[in-house]
CSV table of C-alpha atoms in Angstrom, one decimal:
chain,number,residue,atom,x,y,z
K,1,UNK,CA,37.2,-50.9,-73.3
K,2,UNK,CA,33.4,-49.7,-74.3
K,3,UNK,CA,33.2,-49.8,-77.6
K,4,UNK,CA,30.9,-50.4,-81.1
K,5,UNK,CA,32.4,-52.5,-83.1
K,6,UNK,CA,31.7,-53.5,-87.2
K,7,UNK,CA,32.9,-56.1,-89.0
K,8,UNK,CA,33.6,-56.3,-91.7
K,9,UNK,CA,35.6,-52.9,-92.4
K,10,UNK,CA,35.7,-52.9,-95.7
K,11,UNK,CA,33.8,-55.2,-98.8
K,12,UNK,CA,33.8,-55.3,-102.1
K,13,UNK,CA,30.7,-57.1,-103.6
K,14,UNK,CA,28.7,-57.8,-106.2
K,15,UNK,CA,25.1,-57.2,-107.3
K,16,UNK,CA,22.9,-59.4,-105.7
K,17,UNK,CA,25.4,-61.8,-103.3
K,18,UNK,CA,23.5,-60.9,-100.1
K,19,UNK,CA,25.6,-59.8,-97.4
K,20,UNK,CA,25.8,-59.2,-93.6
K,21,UNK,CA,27.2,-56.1,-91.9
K,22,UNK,CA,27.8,-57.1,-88.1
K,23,UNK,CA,27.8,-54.2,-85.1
K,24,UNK,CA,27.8,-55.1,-81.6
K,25,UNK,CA,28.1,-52.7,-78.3
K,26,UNK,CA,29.6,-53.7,-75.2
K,27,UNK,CA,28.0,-50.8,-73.0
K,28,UNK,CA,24.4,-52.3,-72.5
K,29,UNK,CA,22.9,-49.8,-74.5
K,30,UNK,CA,19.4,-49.9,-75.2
K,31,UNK,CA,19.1,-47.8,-78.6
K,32,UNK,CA,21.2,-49.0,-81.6
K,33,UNK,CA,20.8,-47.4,-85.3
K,34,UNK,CA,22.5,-48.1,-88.6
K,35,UNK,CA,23.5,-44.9,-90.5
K,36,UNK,CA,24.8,-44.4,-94.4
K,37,UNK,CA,27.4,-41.5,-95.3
K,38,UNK,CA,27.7,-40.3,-99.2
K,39,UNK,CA,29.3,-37.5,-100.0
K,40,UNK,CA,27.1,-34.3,-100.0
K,41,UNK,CA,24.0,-36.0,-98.2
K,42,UNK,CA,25.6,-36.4,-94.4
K,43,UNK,CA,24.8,-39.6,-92.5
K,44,UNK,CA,21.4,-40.7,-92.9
K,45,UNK,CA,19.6,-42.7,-90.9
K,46,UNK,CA,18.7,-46.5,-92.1
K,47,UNK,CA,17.2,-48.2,-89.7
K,48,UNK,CA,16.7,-47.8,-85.3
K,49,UNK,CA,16.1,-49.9,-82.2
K,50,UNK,CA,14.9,-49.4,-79.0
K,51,UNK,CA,14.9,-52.5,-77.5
K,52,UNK,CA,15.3,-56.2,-78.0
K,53,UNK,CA,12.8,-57.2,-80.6
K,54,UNK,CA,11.7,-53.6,-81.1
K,55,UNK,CA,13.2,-52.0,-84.7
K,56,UNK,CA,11.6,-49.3,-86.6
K,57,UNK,CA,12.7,-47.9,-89.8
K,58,UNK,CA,14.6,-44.3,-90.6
K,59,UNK,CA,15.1,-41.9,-93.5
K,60,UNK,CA,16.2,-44.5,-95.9
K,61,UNK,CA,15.1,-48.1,-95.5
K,62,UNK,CA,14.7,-49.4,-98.9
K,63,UNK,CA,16.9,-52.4,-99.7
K,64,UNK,CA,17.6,-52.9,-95.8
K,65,UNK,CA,17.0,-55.1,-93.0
K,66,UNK,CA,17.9,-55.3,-89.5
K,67,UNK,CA,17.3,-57.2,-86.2
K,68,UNK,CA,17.5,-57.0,-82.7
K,69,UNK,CA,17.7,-60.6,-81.0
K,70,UNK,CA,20.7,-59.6,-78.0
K,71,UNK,CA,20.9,-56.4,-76.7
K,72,UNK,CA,24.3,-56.2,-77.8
K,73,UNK,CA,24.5,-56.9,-81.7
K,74,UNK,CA,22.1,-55.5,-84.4
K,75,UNK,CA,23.2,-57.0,-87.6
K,76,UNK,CA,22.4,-54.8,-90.7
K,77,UNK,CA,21.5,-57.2,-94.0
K,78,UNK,CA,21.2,-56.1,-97.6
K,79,UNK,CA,19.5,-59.2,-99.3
K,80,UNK,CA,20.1,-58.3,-102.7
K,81,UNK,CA,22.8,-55.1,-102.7
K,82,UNK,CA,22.5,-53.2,-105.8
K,83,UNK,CA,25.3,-50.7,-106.6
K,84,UNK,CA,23.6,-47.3,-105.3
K,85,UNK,CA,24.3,-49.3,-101.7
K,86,UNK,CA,28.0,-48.3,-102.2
K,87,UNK,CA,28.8,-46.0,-99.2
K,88,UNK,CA,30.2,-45.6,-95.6
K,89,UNK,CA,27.9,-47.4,-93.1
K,90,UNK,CA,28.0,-46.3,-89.4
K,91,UNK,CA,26.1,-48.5,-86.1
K,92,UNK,CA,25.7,-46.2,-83.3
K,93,UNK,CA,24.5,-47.2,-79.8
K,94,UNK,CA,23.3,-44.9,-77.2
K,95,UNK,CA,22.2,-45.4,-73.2
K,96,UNK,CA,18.7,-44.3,-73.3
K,97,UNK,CA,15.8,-46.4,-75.8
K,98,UNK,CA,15.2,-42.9,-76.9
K,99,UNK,CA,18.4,-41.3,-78.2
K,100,UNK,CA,16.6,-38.1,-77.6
K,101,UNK,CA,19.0,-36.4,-75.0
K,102,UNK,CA,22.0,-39.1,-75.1
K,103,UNK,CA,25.5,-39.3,-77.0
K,104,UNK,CA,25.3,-41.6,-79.5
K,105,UNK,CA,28.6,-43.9,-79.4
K,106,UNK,CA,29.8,-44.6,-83.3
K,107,UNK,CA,31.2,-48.4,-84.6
K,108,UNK,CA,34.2,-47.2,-86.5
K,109,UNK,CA,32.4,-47.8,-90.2
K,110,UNK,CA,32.3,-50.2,-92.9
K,111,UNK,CA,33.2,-49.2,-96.5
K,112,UNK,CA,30.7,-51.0,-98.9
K,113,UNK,CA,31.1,-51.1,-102.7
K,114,UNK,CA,28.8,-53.1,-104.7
K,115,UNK,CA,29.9,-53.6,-108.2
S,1,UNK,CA,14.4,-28.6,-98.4
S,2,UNK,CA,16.8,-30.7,-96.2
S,3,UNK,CA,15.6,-30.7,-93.1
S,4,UNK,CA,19.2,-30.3,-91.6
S,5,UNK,CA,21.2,-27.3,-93.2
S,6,UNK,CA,24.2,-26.4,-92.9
S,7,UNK,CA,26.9,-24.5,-94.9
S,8,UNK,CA,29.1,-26.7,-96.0
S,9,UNK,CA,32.2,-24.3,-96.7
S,10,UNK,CA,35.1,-25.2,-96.4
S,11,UNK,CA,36.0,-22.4,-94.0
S,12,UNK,CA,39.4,-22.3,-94.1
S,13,UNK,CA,40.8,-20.0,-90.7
S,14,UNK,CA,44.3,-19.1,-89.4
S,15,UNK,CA,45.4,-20.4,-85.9
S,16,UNK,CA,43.9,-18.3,-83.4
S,17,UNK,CA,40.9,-17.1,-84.9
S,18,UNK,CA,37.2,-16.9,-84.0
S,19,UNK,CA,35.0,-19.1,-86.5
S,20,UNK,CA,31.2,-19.5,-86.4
S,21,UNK,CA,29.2,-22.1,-87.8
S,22,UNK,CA,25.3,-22.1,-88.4
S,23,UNK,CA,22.7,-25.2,-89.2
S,24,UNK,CA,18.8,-24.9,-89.5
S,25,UNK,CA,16.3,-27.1,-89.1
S,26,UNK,CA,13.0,-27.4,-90.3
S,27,UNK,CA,10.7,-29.6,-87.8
S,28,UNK,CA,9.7,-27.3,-85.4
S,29,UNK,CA,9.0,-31.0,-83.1
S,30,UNK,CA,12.5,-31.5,-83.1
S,31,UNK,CA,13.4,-32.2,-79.1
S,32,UNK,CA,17.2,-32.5,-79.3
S,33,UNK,CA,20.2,-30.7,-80.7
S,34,UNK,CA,23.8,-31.7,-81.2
S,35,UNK,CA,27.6,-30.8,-82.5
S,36,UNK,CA,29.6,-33.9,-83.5
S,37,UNK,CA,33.0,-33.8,-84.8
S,38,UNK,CA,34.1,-36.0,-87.2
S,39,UNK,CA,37.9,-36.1,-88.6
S,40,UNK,CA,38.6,-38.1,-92.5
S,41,UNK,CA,35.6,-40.0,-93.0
S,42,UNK,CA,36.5,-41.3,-89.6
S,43,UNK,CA,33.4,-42.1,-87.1
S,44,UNK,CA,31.5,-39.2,-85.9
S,45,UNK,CA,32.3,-38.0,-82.1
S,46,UNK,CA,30.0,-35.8,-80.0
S,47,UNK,CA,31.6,-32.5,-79.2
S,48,UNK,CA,28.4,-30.9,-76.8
S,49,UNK,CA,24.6,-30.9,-76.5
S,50,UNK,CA,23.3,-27.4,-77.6
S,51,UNK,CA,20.2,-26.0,-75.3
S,52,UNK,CA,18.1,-23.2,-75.4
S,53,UNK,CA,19.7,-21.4,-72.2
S,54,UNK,CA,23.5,-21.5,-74.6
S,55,UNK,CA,26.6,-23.5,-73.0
S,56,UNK,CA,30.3,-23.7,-73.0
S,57,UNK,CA,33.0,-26.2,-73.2
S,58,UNK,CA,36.3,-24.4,-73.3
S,59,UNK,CA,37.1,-22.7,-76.8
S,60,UNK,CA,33.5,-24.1,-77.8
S,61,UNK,CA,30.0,-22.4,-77.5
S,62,UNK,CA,26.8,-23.7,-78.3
S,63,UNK,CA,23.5,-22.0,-79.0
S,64,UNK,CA,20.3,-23.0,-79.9
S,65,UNK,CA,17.2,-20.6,-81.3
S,66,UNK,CA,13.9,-22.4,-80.9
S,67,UNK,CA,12.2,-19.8,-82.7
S,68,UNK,CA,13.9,-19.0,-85.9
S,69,UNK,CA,14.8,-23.4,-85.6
S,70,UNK,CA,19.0,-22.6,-85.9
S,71,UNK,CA,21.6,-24.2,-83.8
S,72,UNK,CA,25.3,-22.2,-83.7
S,73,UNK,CA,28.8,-23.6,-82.5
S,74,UNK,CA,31.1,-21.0,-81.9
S,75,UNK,CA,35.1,-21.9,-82.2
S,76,UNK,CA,37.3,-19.3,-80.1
S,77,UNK,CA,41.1,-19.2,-80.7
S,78,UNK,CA,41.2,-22.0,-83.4
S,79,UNK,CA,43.6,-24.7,-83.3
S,80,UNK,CA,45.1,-26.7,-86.1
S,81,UNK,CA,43.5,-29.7,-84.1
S,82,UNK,CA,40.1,-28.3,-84.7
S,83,UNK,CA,40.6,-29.0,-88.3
S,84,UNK,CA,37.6,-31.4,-89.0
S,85,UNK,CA,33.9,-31.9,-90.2
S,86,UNK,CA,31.2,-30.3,-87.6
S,87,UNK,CA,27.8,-32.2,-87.7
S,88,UNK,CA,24.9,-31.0,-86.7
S,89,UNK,CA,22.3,-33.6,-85.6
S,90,UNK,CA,18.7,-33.0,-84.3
S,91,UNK,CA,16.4,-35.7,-82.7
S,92,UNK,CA,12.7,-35.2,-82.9
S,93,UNK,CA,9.7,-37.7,-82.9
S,94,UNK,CA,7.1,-37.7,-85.0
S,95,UNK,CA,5.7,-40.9,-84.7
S,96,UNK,CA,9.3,-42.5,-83.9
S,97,UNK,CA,12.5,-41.1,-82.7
S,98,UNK,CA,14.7,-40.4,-85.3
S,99,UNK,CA,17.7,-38.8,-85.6
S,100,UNK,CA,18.5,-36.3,-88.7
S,101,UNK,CA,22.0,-35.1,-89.2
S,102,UNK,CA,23.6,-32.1,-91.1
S,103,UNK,CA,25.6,-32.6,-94.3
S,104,UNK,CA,28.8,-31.2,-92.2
S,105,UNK,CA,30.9,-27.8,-92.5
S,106,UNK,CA,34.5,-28.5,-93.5
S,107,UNK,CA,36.6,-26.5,-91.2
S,108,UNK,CA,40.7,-25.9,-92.1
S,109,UNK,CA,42.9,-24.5,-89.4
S,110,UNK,CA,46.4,-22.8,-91.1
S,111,UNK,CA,49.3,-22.1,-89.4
């Protein structure tokens, strides 16, 4: 079945213990993104790639950090997590390395809340 | 200024009725325009592209306004299956793709 997937689904942290948020496509899709979802704001965009190796940052990077070693996974870290990191995190994958005219496919979200 | 608008309602609609739902945007760069659905905090789903020249899926239309930068979806004979969160998303680069999405409009279907 073509899916995203995220693990894990829902964590409970605290300040500082960093943390890894995994997301991996089985559709070889070249564009992946990581978005965050509070209440109000919408999803915003944290960080984007294009390619293997190739990872450029969105609306709201700060605290963040991503890579793109396999086409299919882009891991999302938060070195340090801090509590206004709490939210709903979405990875999306699309087809093209542009997302521009393609459906992006949605992971099915991780609940984050950092003490 | 958001650069994605929308209303955020929620609009709350008997079975059967017409509903209409606007967003703006505000980069006039922006290249791509979307509706996604998205049901409880669930993940977001794409319900149709919008383009200029207007298209139809079904009970669904979508239009897009280049010039005054607003994107409608247009729900015909509501369902209480249409009961969700419409997204609007726009994709522009400036300097790097990036994908901007609407705050949602809540939308209640009553029997």
């Amino acid at each position: 079945e073509a899916q995203v997937t995220q693990n894990p689904r829902y964590l409970i942290t605290v300040t500082g213990k960093k943390l890894t948020v995994t997301c991996s496509q089985n559709m070889n899709h070249e564009y992946m993104s990581w978005y965050r979802q509070d209440p109000g704001l919408g999803l915003r965009q944290i960080y984007y790639s294009m390619n293997v190796e190739v990872t450029d940052k969105g609306d709201v990077p700060e605290g963040y950090k991503v890579s793109r070693k396999e086409k299919r996974n882009f891991p999302l870290i938060l070195e340090s997590p801090s509590p206004n990191q709490t939210s709903l995190y979405f990875c999306a994958s699309s087809l093209g390395r542009t997302v521009s005219y393609n459906e992006q496919f949605f992971g099915p979200g991780t609940r984050l809340t950092v003490l | 200024r958001k650069e994605v608008e929308q209303d955020p309602g929620p609009f709350n609609v008997p079975e059967g009725a017409t509903v209409a739902f606007n967003c703006t945007y505000s980069n006039s760069a922006s290249q791509s325009f979307f509706w996604y659905r998205q049901d409880c905090r669930k993940e977001p789903k794409l319900l149709m592209s919008v383009y200029s020249s207007g298209n139809e899926d079904g009970r669904f239309t979508a239009q897009l306004n280049r010039a005054s930068q607003y994107i409608s979806l247009l729900i015909r004979d509501s369902k209480l299956s249409d009961s969700a969160t419409y997204l609007c998303v726009v994709n522009s680069y400036t300097g790097g793709f990036k994908t901007i999405f609407g705050a949602g409009t809540r939308l209640f279907v009553k029997a």
